[in-house]
Amino acid sequence: MTEPLVRPKRKNPLKRTRLPLSPQGTRSRTAHGLTAAAAEGRFALQTCLDCGAVVYPPRDACPSCLSARLPFRDVANGGTLLAETTVQTSTDPYFRERMPWRVGAVKLDAGPIVVAHLHGDVVESGRVRLEFKLDRSGSAVAIALPEKDTQNMADDPHLREMTCDPKFRRVLITDGRSVVGQAMAKTFSDAGAGIVFVGLANVWKPFPGLDTLRKIERVEIIPLDITDTESVTEQAEQNGARIDIVVNTAEHVRAGGIVGRHGMTIAREEMDIRYFGLLRLAQAFGPVLRSRGADGVNSATAFVNLLSVHALMNWPEFGSYSAAEAACLSAAQCMRAELRPGGVKVVNVMFGPLDTEWFQTVPPPKVTPAALANAVIRALKQGVEDVFVGDVAEDVRARLAVNPKALEREMAG
Amino acid sequence: MASGMTRKPYDGVVACAPVTIPYRRYSTNSAQWWIGRALHALIKAAGLRPSDIDGFAASSFTIAPDTAVGLTQHFGLTPRWLDHIPFGGASGIVALRRAARAVQAGDAEIVACVGGDTNHVDSFRKTLSTFSRFAQDAVYPYGSGGANASFALITKNYMNRYGARREDFAKLCIAQRDNALSIPHAMMKRKLTLDEYMSARPIADPIHLFDCVMPCAGAEAFLVCREDIAKSLDLPAIRILSTVERHNAYPTDPIQVRGGWALDADELWSMAGLKPKDVDFVETYDDYPVIMMMQIEDTGFCKKGEGPDFVRTHSFTNEGTFPHNTSGGQLSVGQAGAGGGFLGLTEAMHQLIGKPIGTQVPDARIGLVSGFGMINYDRGLSSCAAVLARAA
């Protein structure tokens, strides 16, 4: 059984903050097939299309029949832990300061032997389920988990290194005026977040839901206007060192395309709130998040981008909106590279049309704010980087993988 | 697919002039410097000029960005036969058998085989993290315990399966440490006691400190040539009775419990026309004690799983029963990178010639040397062995 985490005490301000380190993240290009699977929380291994062999470590030819047709396919993740060891001495500085570290050899039912990190609750000769996670270098690693969930299993120190579990962590919801922001605050509070900071521009301006928001446990309302660089900077100076997860809930949804729309006013607003808003947050909170990647139980761990799935493929009905979302997606890729040295994940949560006022005219299926919030929590607990929420998002992703051109043509109606 | 064709003996070819460049824990010199010292020692020992060397085989992990080709210009050699054999613990025997065939075929007359590496502060970590593609993709990110962690899993599994105890591994380590006490350049200079062994700090259980080699800088080398040339140079010669080599044997064993020797032992002994009991001493590759036990089993001294019992009933010192790793092996003298793959071979040659650096095994006429190398992912892939004899 895993020892439950203890709520961390207030940090001694005189104590030095340890600098974050990463395990080695270099992989062969083929091995990044595992990174792709881990980013989405799938368990995929190379599977030979000619002879059916399941292959690990990643190769460029099948060791049974020499075929080069070796795509990564989802496979069963059950296995048996054949032998384990506890590494006490490591040549790598990241592991050195986390010794001792258990690893073991897992024989997968699907065939191969996988050297894996071990959750504290797995035992030699016992059944395990293997998962690929992105470690703090951003590359995939395998971890063996107990076959069935155990008590407090998310608190296991090895596992918590690879996830962004909100338990005891302090989160900033950047905009509490939207229903999505409010749902997010409630869900993070329920997930055991230490403090839920909720940003509000023009705090004096009342809105429906404010009272409910104030009543949520551990919510702290703070003034934050993401269209105002000064406001964002001031908040980062005030609370930045106490924030471990940033969730950008700022939204700006307006129907309309590119050719048919007159003037720049709405487009400017879209870019100011979504793209420049993201940049302001990234510049103000990014450096302190990155520097606090190894700051104990409540270390900085994630920046969550809520993105329309139409960032991936323009939806002409909301064409200008889609373009602003695409700009945010591109910025998120850059942020990933820049926050990686701190082990801080940039989590892109891509959703289809939401069940909110702004998508009033759009037919179902739609994603409720609560479902979106739950998806965010699930993603953080799992430690994934790319999440697709709702049927529309899943549909776009699947069609994109098969034929992007067909998708583009069909989006035009 | 066995052809049924009988392999040609190594008639008329010998190994000679074993040299050892005394090891150092760390060196500010390059691998090229160490290999250069070994070549120099070879020509001095044999009374040759550099231009007499027309074949060259080099084994090293730390000569990057050079290959053996670059080394020829570096050392002013103009060989007509060249090989680069960075096969870790299999390097020496593989170099020997390739060189022997080259000489036998007339492709080269005098082949210098050199294994050596430098050890800078931090070169060990760099070697580990980039050792192989599979190590980079699937081993190093898991605690970065290096070979210690990989062999810990192999050792644990072997202990679970065959009932080996740490005391059994201790016996092998202690005996070969005794053998090392007369080696001046050994990294480990003190006797090892059972207490010290058992209470040593854990590295990756069941591997503890004295199960691990100490990385160091050094070089080992020998010459391969025709028997008549060795005679004309007045060099005591070693005959090669038999060799085997195998890579990636038993790939479907879930965890390594045997190496390629098990596949090739019959061939090894039949080519030599001998049986295991005919050898006077054995040099196994000793990166970790469990691998020594596997070599003792797989080369035919006992059956699979009987290793622990075999250890309990022999003494392993140079004067005792089953003289083994007679210079103390890498566990005592240190692991000079790929030089470690030559150590057993040069020591066996010293013993057979009758001029060991340390103590002489009484009546050493025939020796078995085995090599093991390259943990690519979860197991060592290369195995090899040679039966050597003093030329009459």
Coordinates of N, CA and C in Angstrom, one line a residue, chain B residues 48-253:
Chain B
L48 N 60.6 -5.9 -33.1 CA 60.1 -5.5 -34.4 C 60.2 -4.0 -34.7
R49 N 60.2 -3.6 -36.0 CA 59.9 -2.2 -36.3 C 58.5 -2.0 -36.5
P50 N 57.9 -0.8 -36.4 CA 56.5 -0.6 -36.6 C 56.1 -1.1 -38.0
S51 N 57.0 -0.9 -39.0 CA 56.6 -1.3 -40.4 C 56.5 -2.8 -40.5
D52 N 57.0 -3.6 -39.6 CA 56.8 -5.1 -39.6 C 55.4 -5.5 -39.4
I53 N 54.6 -4.6 -38.7 CA 53.2 -5.0 -38.4 C 52.4 -4.7 -39.6
D54 N 51.9 -5.8 -40.2 CA 51.1 -5.6 -41.4 C 49.6 -5.9 -41.2
G55 N 49.3 -6.2 -40.0 CA 47.9 -6.4 -39.6 C 47.6 -5.8 -38.3
F56 N 46.4 -5.2 -38.1 CA 46.1 -4.4 -36.9 C 44.7 -4.6 -36.5
A57 N 44.4 -5.0 -35.3 CA 43.0 -5.1 -34.8 C 42.9 -4.2 -33.6
A58 N 42.0 -3.3 -33.5 CA 41.9 -2.4 -32.4 C 40.5 -2.5 -31.7
S59 N 40.5 -2.5 -30.4 CA 39.2 -2.6 -29.7 C 39.2 -1.5 -28.6
S60 N 38.3 -0.6 -28.7 CA 38.2 0.5 -27.8 C 36.8 1.2 -27.8
F61 N 36.4 1.7 -26.7 CA 35.1 2.5 -26.7 C 35.4 4.0 -26.7
T62 N 36.6 4.4 -26.5 CA 36.9 5.8 -26.3 C 37.8 6.4 -27.3
I63 N 37.9 5.8 -28.5 CA 38.7 6.4 -29.5 C 37.9 7.4 -30.4
A64 N 36.6 7.6 -30.1 CA 35.8 8.5 -31.0 C 36.5 9.9 -31.1
P65 N 36.4 10.5 -32.2 CA 35.7 10.2 -33.4 C 36.5 9.3 -34.3
D66 N 37.7 8.7 -33.9 CA 38.5 7.8 -34.7 C 37.8 6.4 -34.9
T67 N 38.2 5.8 -36.0 CA 38.0 4.3 -36.1 C 39.4 3.7 -36.3
A68 N 39.5 2.4 -36.5 CA 40.8 1.8 -36.6 C 41.6 2.4 -37.8
V69 N 40.8 2.9 -38.8 CA 41.5 3.5 -40.0 C 42.3 4.7 -39.5
G70 N 41.7 5.6 -38.8 CA 42.4 6.8 -38.3 C 43.6 6.4 -37.5
L71 N 43.5 5.3 -36.7 CA 44.6 4.9 -35.9 C 45.9 4.6 -36.7
T72 N 45.7 4.1 -37.9 CA 46.8 3.7 -38.7 C 47.7 4.9 -39.0
Q73 N 47.1 6.0 -39.3 CA 47.9 7.2 -39.6 C 48.4 7.8 -38.3
H74 N 47.6 7.7 -37.2 CA 48.1 8.2 -35.9 C 49.4 7.5 -35.5
F75 N 49.4 6.2 -35.8 CA 50.6 5.4 -35.3 C 51.6 5.1 -36.4
G76 N 51.4 5.6 -37.6 CA 52.3 5.4 -38.6 C 52.4 4.0 -39.1
L77 N 51.3 3.3 -39.0 CA 51.3 1.9 -39.5 C 50.7 1.9 -40.9
T78 N 51.2 0.9 -41.7 CA 50.6 0.7 -43.1 C 50.2 -0.7 -43.2
P79 N 49.2 -1.1 -42.5 CA 48.8 -2.5 -42.5 C 48.0 -2.9 -43.8
R80 N 48.1 -4.1 -44.2 CA 47.3 -4.6 -45.3 C 46.1 -5.4 -44.8
W81 N 45.9 -5.4 -43.5 CA 44.7 -6.1 -42.9 C 44.4 -5.3 -41.6
L82 N 43.1 -4.9 -41.5 CA 42.8 -4.0 -40.4 C 41.4 -4.3 -39.9
D83 N 41.2 -4.3 -38.6 CA 39.9 -4.6 -38.0 C 39.6 -3.7 -36.8
H84 N 38.4 -3.4 -36.6 CA 38.0 -2.6 -35.5 C 36.9 -3.4 -34.7
I85 N 37.2 -3.8 -33.5 CA 36.4 -4.8 -32.9 C 36.0 -4.3 -31.5
P86 N 35.1 -3.3 -31.5 CA 34.6 -2.7 -30.2 C 33.6 -3.6 -29.6
F87 N 33.9 -4.9 -29.2 CA 32.9 -5.8 -28.8 C 33.0 -6.1 -27.2
G88 N 33.5 -5.1 -26.5 CA 33.6 -5.2 -25.1 C 34.3 -6.4 -24.7
G89 N 33.7 -7.2 -23.8 CA 34.3 -8.4 -23.2 C 34.6 -9.5 -24.2
A90 N 34.1 -9.4 -25.4 CA 34.4 -10.4 -26.4 C 35.5 -10.0 -27.3
S91 N 36.0 -8.8 -27.2 CA 36.9 -8.2 -28.1 C 38.2 -9.1 -28.3
G92 N 38.8 -9.5 -27.2 CA 40.1 -10.2 -27.3 C 40.0 -11.5 -28.1
I93 N 39.1 -12.3 -27.8 CA 39.0 -13.6 -28.4 C 38.6 -13.4 -29.9
V94 N 37.7 -12.5 -30.1 CA 37.2 -12.3 -31.5 C 38.4 -11.8 -32.3
A95 N 39.2 -10.9 -31.8 CA 40.4 -10.4 -32.5 C 41.3 -11.5 -32.8
L96 N 41.5 -12.4 -31.8 CA 42.4 -13.5 -31.9 C 42.0 -14.4 -33.1
R97 N 40.7 -14.8 -33.1 CA 40.3 -15.8 -34.1 C 40.3 -15.1 -35.5
R98 N 40.0 -13.9 -35.6 CA 40.0 -13.2 -36.9 C 41.4 -13.1 -37.4
A99 N 42.3 -12.7 -36.5 CA 43.7 -12.5 -36.9 C 44.3 -13.8 -37.3
A100 N 44.0 -14.8 -36.5 CA 44.6 -16.2 -36.8 C 44.2 -16.6 -38.2
R101 N 42.9 -16.4 -38.6 CA 42.5 -16.8 -39.9 C 43.2 -16.0 -41.0
A102 N 43.4 -14.7 -40.7 CA 44.1 -13.8 -41.7 C 45.5 -14.3 -41.9
V103 N 46.1 -14.6 -40.8 CA 47.5 -15.1 -40.9 C 47.6 -16.4 -41.6
Q104 N 46.7 -17.3 -41.3 CA 46.6 -18.6 -41.9 C 46.4 -18.5 -43.4
A105 N 45.6 -17.5 -43.8 CA 45.3 -17.3 -45.2 C 46.3 -16.5 -46.0
G106 N 47.2 -16.0 -45.2 CA 48.3 -15.2 -45.8 C 47.9 -13.7 -46.1
D107 N 46.8 -13.3 -45.6 CA 46.4 -11.9 -45.8 C 47.2 -11.0 -44.9
A108 N 47.8 -11.5 -43.9 CA 48.7 -10.7 -43.1 C 49.8 -11.6 -42.5
E109 N 50.9 -11.0 -42.1 CA 51.9 -11.9 -41.5 C 52.0 -11.7 -40.0
I110 N 52.1 -10.4 -39.6 CA 52.2 -10.2 -38.1 C 51.0 -9.2 -37.8
V111 N 50.1 -9.7 -37.0 CA 48.9 -8.9 -36.6 C 49.1 -8.5 -35.2
A112 N 49.0 -7.1 -34.9 CA 48.9 -6.6 -33.6 C 47.5 -6.5 -33.1
C113 N 47.1 -7.2 -32.0 CA 45.7 -7.1 -31.5 C 45.8 -6.3 -30.2
V114 N 45.1 -5.1 -30.2 CA 45.2 -4.3 -29.0 C 43.8 -3.9 -28.5
G115 N 43.6 -4.0 -27.2 CA 42.4 -3.5 -26.6 C 42.7 -2.6 -25.5
G116 N 42.2 -1.4 -25.6 CA 42.5 -0.4 -24.6 C 41.6 0.8 -24.5
D117 N 41.5 1.4 -23.4 CA 40.6 2.5 -23.2 C 41.2 3.5 -22.2
T118 N 40.8 4.7 -22.4 CA 41.2 5.6 -21.3 C 40.0 5.8 -20.4
N119 N 40.2 6.4 -19.2 CA 39.1 6.7 -18.3 C 39.3 8.1 -17.8
H120 N 38.6 9.0 -18.4 CA 38.6 10.4 -17.8 C 37.5 10.4 -16.8
V121 N 37.6 11.4 -15.9 CA 36.5 11.7 -15.0 C 35.3 11.9 -15.9
D122 N 34.2 11.2 -15.6 CA 32.9 11.4 -16.4 C 32.9 10.6 -17.7
S123 N 34.0 9.9 -18.1 CA 33.8 9.2 -19.4 C 32.9 8.0 -19.2
F124 N 32.9 7.4 -18.0 CA 32.0 6.2 -17.7 C 30.5 6.6 -18.0
R125 N 30.1 7.7 -17.4 CA 28.7 8.1 -17.6 C 28.4 8.3 -19.0
K126 N 29.3 8.9 -19.8 CA 29.0 9.2 -21.2 C 29.0 7.9 -22.0
T127 N 29.8 6.9 -21.6 CA 29.8 5.7 -22.3 C 28.5 5.0 -22.1
L128 N 28.0 5.0 -20.8 CA 26.7 4.3 -20.4 C 25.5 4.9 -21.2
S129 N 25.5 6.3 -21.2 CA 24.3 6.9 -21.8 C 24.2 6.7 -23.3
T130 N 25.2 6.4 -23.9 CA 25.2 6.3 -25.4 C 25.7 5.0 -25.8
F131 N 25.6 4.0 -25.0 CA 26.2 2.7 -25.2 C 25.6 2.0 -26.5
S132 N 24.3 2.0 -26.6 CA 23.7 1.4 -27.7 C 22.4 2.1 -27.9
R133 N 21.8 1.9 -29.1 CA 20.5 2.5 -29.4 C 19.4 2.0 -28.4
F134 N 19.4 0.7 -28.1 CA 18.5 0.1 -27.2 C 18.7 0.6 -25.8
A135 N 20.0 0.8 -25.4 CA 20.3 1.3 -24.1 C 19.8 2.7 -23.9
Q136 N 20.0 3.5 -25.0 CA 19.5 4.9 -25.0 C 17.9 5.0 -24.9
D137 N 17.3 4.1 -25.7 CA 15.8 4.1 -25.8 C 15.1 3.4 -24.6
A138 N 15.8 2.4 -24.1 CA 15.0 1.5 -23.2 C 15.7 1.1 -21.9
V139 N 16.9 1.6 -21.7 CA 17.5 1.2 -20.4 C 18.0 2.4 -19.6
Y140 N 18.7 3.3 -20.2 CA 19.3 4.4 -19.5 C 18.3 5.3 -18.8
P141 N 17.1 5.5 -19.5 CA 16.2 6.4 -18.8 C 15.5 5.8 -17.5
Y142 N 15.8 4.5 -17.3 CA 15.2 3.8 -16.1 C 16.2 3.8 -14.9
G143 N 16.4 4.9 -14.3 CA 17.3 4.9 -13.1 C 18.7 5.1 -13.4
S144 N 19.1 5.0 -14.7 CA 20.5 5.2 -15.1 C 21.5 4.5 -14.2
G145 N 21.1 3.2 -13.9 CA 22.0 2.4 -13.1 C 23.1 1.7 -13.9
G146 N 23.0 1.8 -15.2 CA 24.0 1.2 -16.1 C 24.0 -0.3 -16.0
A147 N 25.1 -0.9 -16.3 CA 25.2 -2.3 -16.3 C 24.8 -2.9 -15.0
N148 N 25.1 -2.2 -13.9 CA 24.8 -2.7 -12.5 C 23.3 -3.1 -12.5
A149 N 22.4 -2.2 -12.9 CA 21.0 -2.5 -12.8 C 20.6 -3.7 -13.7
S150 N 21.2 -3.7 -15.0 CA 20.9 -4.8 -15.9 C 21.3 -6.2 -15.3
F151 N 22.5 -6.2 -14.8 CA 23.0 -7.5 -14.2 C 22.3 -7.8 -12.9
A152 N 21.8 -6.8 -12.2 CA 21.1 -7.0 -11.0 C 19.8 -7.9 -11.3
L153 N 19.2 -7.6 -12.4 CA 18.0 -8.3 -12.8 C 18.4 -9.7 -13.2
I154 N 19.5 -9.9 -13.9 CA 19.9 -11.2 -14.4 C 20.3 -12.0 -13.1
T155 N 21.0 -11.4 -12.2 CA 21.5 -12.1 -11.0 C 20.3 -12.5 -10.1
K156 N 19.4 -11.6 -10.0 CA 18.2 -11.9 -9.1 C 17.5 -13.1 -9.7
N157 N 17.3 -13.0 -11.0 CA 16.5 -14.1 -11.6 C 17.3 -15.5 -11.5
Y158 N 18.6 -15.4 -11.6 CA 19.4 -16.6 -11.5 C 19.3 -17.2 -10.1
M159 N 19.4 -16.3 -9.1 CA 19.4 -16.7 -7.7 C 18.0 -17.3 -7.4
N160 N 16.9 -16.7 -7.9 CA 15.6 -17.2 -7.7 C 15.4 -18.6 -8.3
R161 N 16.0 -18.7 -9.5 CA 15.8 -20.0 -10.2 C 16.7 -21.1 -9.8
Y162 N 18.0 -20.8 -9.5 CA 18.9 -21.9 -9.3 C 19.4 -22.0 -7.9
G163 N 18.9 -21.1 -7.0 CA 19.3 -21.2 -5.6 C 20.7 -20.7 -5.3
A164 N 21.3 -19.9 -6.2 CA 22.6 -19.3 -5.9 C 22.4 -18.4 -4.7
R165 N 23.4 -18.3 -3.8 CA 23.4 -17.3 -2.7 C 24.5 -16.3 -2.9
R166 N 24.4 -15.2 -2.2 CA 25.4 -14.2 -2.3 C 26.8 -14.8 -1.8
E167 N 26.7 -15.7 -0.9 CA 28.0 -16.4 -0.4 C 28.7 -17.1 -1.5
D168 N 27.9 -17.6 -2.5 CA 28.6 -18.3 -3.6 C 29.3 -17.3 -4.5
F169 N 28.7 -16.2 -4.8 CA 29.4 -15.2 -5.6 C 30.6 -14.7 -4.8
A170 N 30.4 -14.6 -3.5 CA 31.5 -14.1 -2.6 C 32.7 -15.0 -2.8
K171 N 32.5 -16.3 -2.8 CA 33.6 -17.2 -2.9 C 34.4 -17.0 -4.2
L172 N 33.8 -16.8 -5.3 CA 34.5 -16.5 -6.5 C 35.3 -15.2 -6.4
C173 N 34.6 -14.2 -5.9 CA 35.3 -12.8 -5.8 C 36.5 -12.9 -4.8
I174 N 36.3 -13.6 -3.7 CA 37.4 -13.6 -2.7 C 38.6 -14.4 -3.3
A175 N 38.3 -15.5 -3.9 CA 39.4 -16.3 -4.5 C 40.2 -15.5 -5.5
Q176 N 39.5 -14.8 -6.4 CA 40.3 -14.2 -7.4 C 40.9 -12.9 -6.9
R177 N 40.4 -12.4 -5.8 CA 41.1 -11.3 -5.2 C 42.5 -11.8 -4.6
D178 N 42.4 -13.0 -4.0 CA 43.6 -13.6 -3.5 C 44.7 -13.7 -4.7
N179 N 44.1 -14.1 -5.9 CA 45.0 -14.2 -7.0 C 45.6 -12.9 -7.4
A180 N 44.9 -11.8 -7.1 CA 45.4 -10.5 -7.6 C 46.4 -9.9 -6.6
L181 N 46.6 -10.4 -5.5 CA 47.4 -9.8 -4.5 C 48.9 -9.6 -5.0
S182 N 49.3 -10.4 -5.9 CA 50.6 -10.3 -6.4 C 50.7 -9.5 -7.7
I183 N 49.6 -8.8 -8.1 CA 49.6 -8.0 -9.3 C 49.8 -6.5 -8.9
P184 N 51.0 -5.9 -9.3 CA 51.3 -4.6 -8.7 C 50.3 -3.5 -9.2
H185 N 49.8 -3.6 -10.4 CA 48.9 -2.5 -10.8 C 47.4 -2.7 -10.5
A186 N 47.1 -3.7 -9.8 CA 45.7 -4.0 -9.5 C 45.1 -2.8 -8.7
M187 N 43.8 -2.5 -9.1 CA 43.1 -1.4 -8.5 C 42.8 -1.8 -7.0
M188 N 42.5 -3.0 -6.8 CA 42.2 -3.5 -5.5 C 43.4 -4.3 -4.9
K189 N 44.0 -3.8 -3.9 CA 45.3 -4.3 -3.4 C 45.1 -5.1 -2.1
R190 N 44.0 -5.0 -1.5 CA 43.8 -5.7 -0.2 C 43.0 -7.0 -0.4
K191 N 43.3 -7.9 0.5 CA 42.5 -9.2 0.6 C 41.0 -8.8 0.8
L192 N 40.2 -9.6 0.3 CA 38.7 -9.4 0.5 C 38.2 -10.4 1.4
T193 N 37.5 -10.0 2.5 CA 37.0 -11.0 3.4 C 35.5 -11.2 3.1
L194 N 35.0 -12.3 3.6 CA 33.6 -12.6 3.4 C 32.7 -11.6 4.1
D195 N 33.1 -11.1 5.2 CA 32.4 -10.1 5.9 C 32.3 -8.8 5.1
E196 N 33.5 -8.4 4.6 CA 33.5 -7.2 3.8 C 32.6 -7.3 2.6
Y197 N 32.7 -8.5 1.9 CA 31.9 -8.7 0.8 C 30.4 -8.6 1.1
M198 N 30.0 -9.3 2.2 CA 28.6 -9.4 2.5 C 28.0 -8.1 3.0
S199 N 28.9 -7.3 3.7 CA 28.3 -6.0 4.2 C 28.6 -4.8 3.4
A200 N 29.1 -5.1 2.1 CA 29.4 -4.0 1.2 C 28.1 -3.2 0.9
R201 N 28.3 -2.0 0.5 CA 27.1 -1.2 0.3 C 26.3 -1.7 -1.0
P202 N 25.0 -1.7 -0.9 CA 24.2 -2.2 -2.1 C 24.3 -1.2 -3.2
I203 N 24.5 -1.7 -4.4 CA 24.5 -0.9 -5.6 C 23.2 -1.0 -6.4
A204 N 22.7 -2.2 -6.6 CA 21.4 -2.4 -7.2 C 21.1 -3.9 -6.8
D205 N 20.4 -4.1 -5.7 CA 20.4 -5.5 -5.1 C 20.0 -6.5 -6.2
P206 N 20.5 -7.7 -6.2 CA 21.5 -8.2 -5.2 C 22.9 -7.8 -5.5
I207 N 23.2 -6.9 -6.4 CA 24.6 -6.5 -6.7 C 25.0 -5.5 -5.6
H208 N 26.2 -5.9 -5.0 CA 26.8 -5.0 -4.0 C 28.1 -4.6 -4.5
L209 N 28.8 -3.7 -3.7 CA 30.0 -3.1 -4.3 C 31.0 -4.0 -4.8
F210 N 31.3 -5.1 -4.2 CA 32.4 -6.0 -4.6 C 32.0 -7.0 -5.8
D211 N 30.8 -6.8 -6.2 CA 30.3 -7.5 -7.4 C 30.7 -6.7 -8.7
C212 N 31.1 -5.5 -8.5 CA 31.2 -4.5 -9.6 C 32.7 -4.3 -9.9
V213 N 33.0 -4.1 -11.2 CA 34.4 -3.8 -11.6 C 34.6 -2.3 -11.4
M214 N 35.8 -1.9 -11.3 CA 36.2 -0.5 -11.2 C 36.7 -0.1 -12.6
P215 N 36.0 0.9 -13.2 CA 36.4 1.3 -14.5 C 37.8 2.0 -14.4
C216 N 38.7 1.8 -15.3 CA 40.0 2.4 -15.2 C 40.6 2.5 -16.7
A217 N 41.7 3.1 -16.7 CA 42.4 3.2 -18.0 C 43.5 2.2 -18.1
G218 N 43.7 1.6 -19.3 CA 44.8 0.6 -19.5 C 44.7 0.0 -20.8
A219 N 45.6 -0.9 -21.1 CA 45.6 -1.5 -22.4 C 46.3 -2.9 -22.3
E220 N 45.8 -3.8 -23.2 CA 46.3 -5.2 -23.2 C 46.5 -5.5 -24.7
A221 N 47.5 -6.3 -25.0 CA 47.8 -6.5 -26.4 C 48.6 -7.8 -26.6
F222 N 48.5 -8.3 -27.8 CA 49.3 -9.5 -28.2 C 49.5 -9.5 -29.7
L223 N 50.4 -10.4 -30.1 CA 50.6 -10.5 -31.6 C 50.1 -11.9 -32.0
V224 N 49.7 -11.9 -33.3 CA 49.3 -13.2 -33.9 C 50.2 -13.3 -35.2
C225 N 50.9 -14.5 -35.3 CA 51.7 -14.7 -36.5 C 51.9 -16.2 -36.8
R226 N 52.7 -16.5 -37.8 CA 53.0 -17.9 -38.0 C 53.9 -18.4 -37.0
E227 N 53.9 -19.7 -36.7 CA 54.7 -20.3 -35.7 C 56.2 -20.1 -36.0
D228 N 56.6 -20.2 -37.3 CA 58.0 -20.0 -37.7 C 58.5 -18.6 -37.4
I229 N 57.6 -17.6 -37.6 CA 58.0 -16.2 -37.4 C 58.2 -16.0 -35.9
A230 N 57.3 -16.6 -35.1 CA 57.5 -16.4 -33.6 C 58.8 -17.1 -33.2
K231 N 59.1 -18.2 -33.8 CA 60.4 -18.9 -33.5 C 61.6 -18.0 -33.9
S232 N 61.5 -17.4 -35.1 CA 62.6 -16.6 -35.5 C 62.8 -15.4 -34.7
L233 N 61.7 -14.9 -34.1 CA 61.8 -13.7 -33.2 C 62.1 -14.2 -31.8
D234 N 62.2 -15.5 -31.6 CA 62.6 -16.0 -30.2 C 61.4 -15.7 -29.2
L235 N 60.2 -15.8 -29.7 CA 59.1 -15.5 -28.8 C 58.4 -16.8 -28.4
P236 N 58.2 -17.0 -27.1 CA 57.5 -18.2 -26.7 C 56.1 -18.1 -27.3
A237 N 55.6 -19.2 -27.9 CA 54.3 -19.2 -28.6 C 53.2 -20.0 -28.0
I238 N 52.0 -19.5 -28.3 CA 50.8 -20.1 -27.7 C 50.0 -20.7 -28.9
R239 N 49.6 -21.9 -28.8 CA 48.8 -22.5 -29.9 C 47.3 -22.3 -29.6
I240 N 46.6 -22.1 -30.7 CA 45.2 -21.9 -30.6 C 44.5 -23.3 -30.9
L241 N 44.0 -24.0 -29.9 CA 43.4 -25.3 -30.2 C 42.0 -25.2 -30.7
S242 N 41.3 -24.2 -30.3 CA 39.9 -24.1 -30.7 C 39.4 -22.7 -30.3
T243 N 38.4 -22.2 -31.0 CA 37.7 -21.0 -30.6 C 36.2 -21.1 -31.1
V244 N 35.4 -20.4 -30.4 CA 34.0 -20.2 -30.8 C 33.6 -18.8 -30.6
E245 N 32.6 -18.4 -31.3 CA 32.0 -17.0 -31.2 C 30.5 -17.1 -31.5
R246 N 29.7 -16.3 -30.7 CA 28.3 -16.4 -31.0 C 27.7 -15.0 -30.5
H247 N 26.7 -14.5 -31.2 CA 26.1 -13.3 -30.9 C 24.5 -13.5 -30.8
N248 N 23.9 -12.9 -29.8 CA 22.5 -12.9 -29.6 C 21.9 -14.3 -29.6
A249 N 22.6 -15.2 -28.8 CA 22.1 -16.6 -28.7 C 20.8 -16.6 -27.8
Y250 N 20.0 -17.5 -28.0 CA 18.8 -17.7 -27.2 C 18.0 -16.4 -27.0
P251 N 17.6 -15.7 -28.1 CA 17.0 -14.4 -27.9 C 15.6 -14.5 -27.2
T252 N 15.0 -15.7 -27.2 CA 13.7 -15.7 -26.6 C 13.7 -16.1 -25.1
D253 N 14.9 -16.4 -24.5 CA 14.9 -16.6 -23.1 C 14.4 -15.3 -22.4

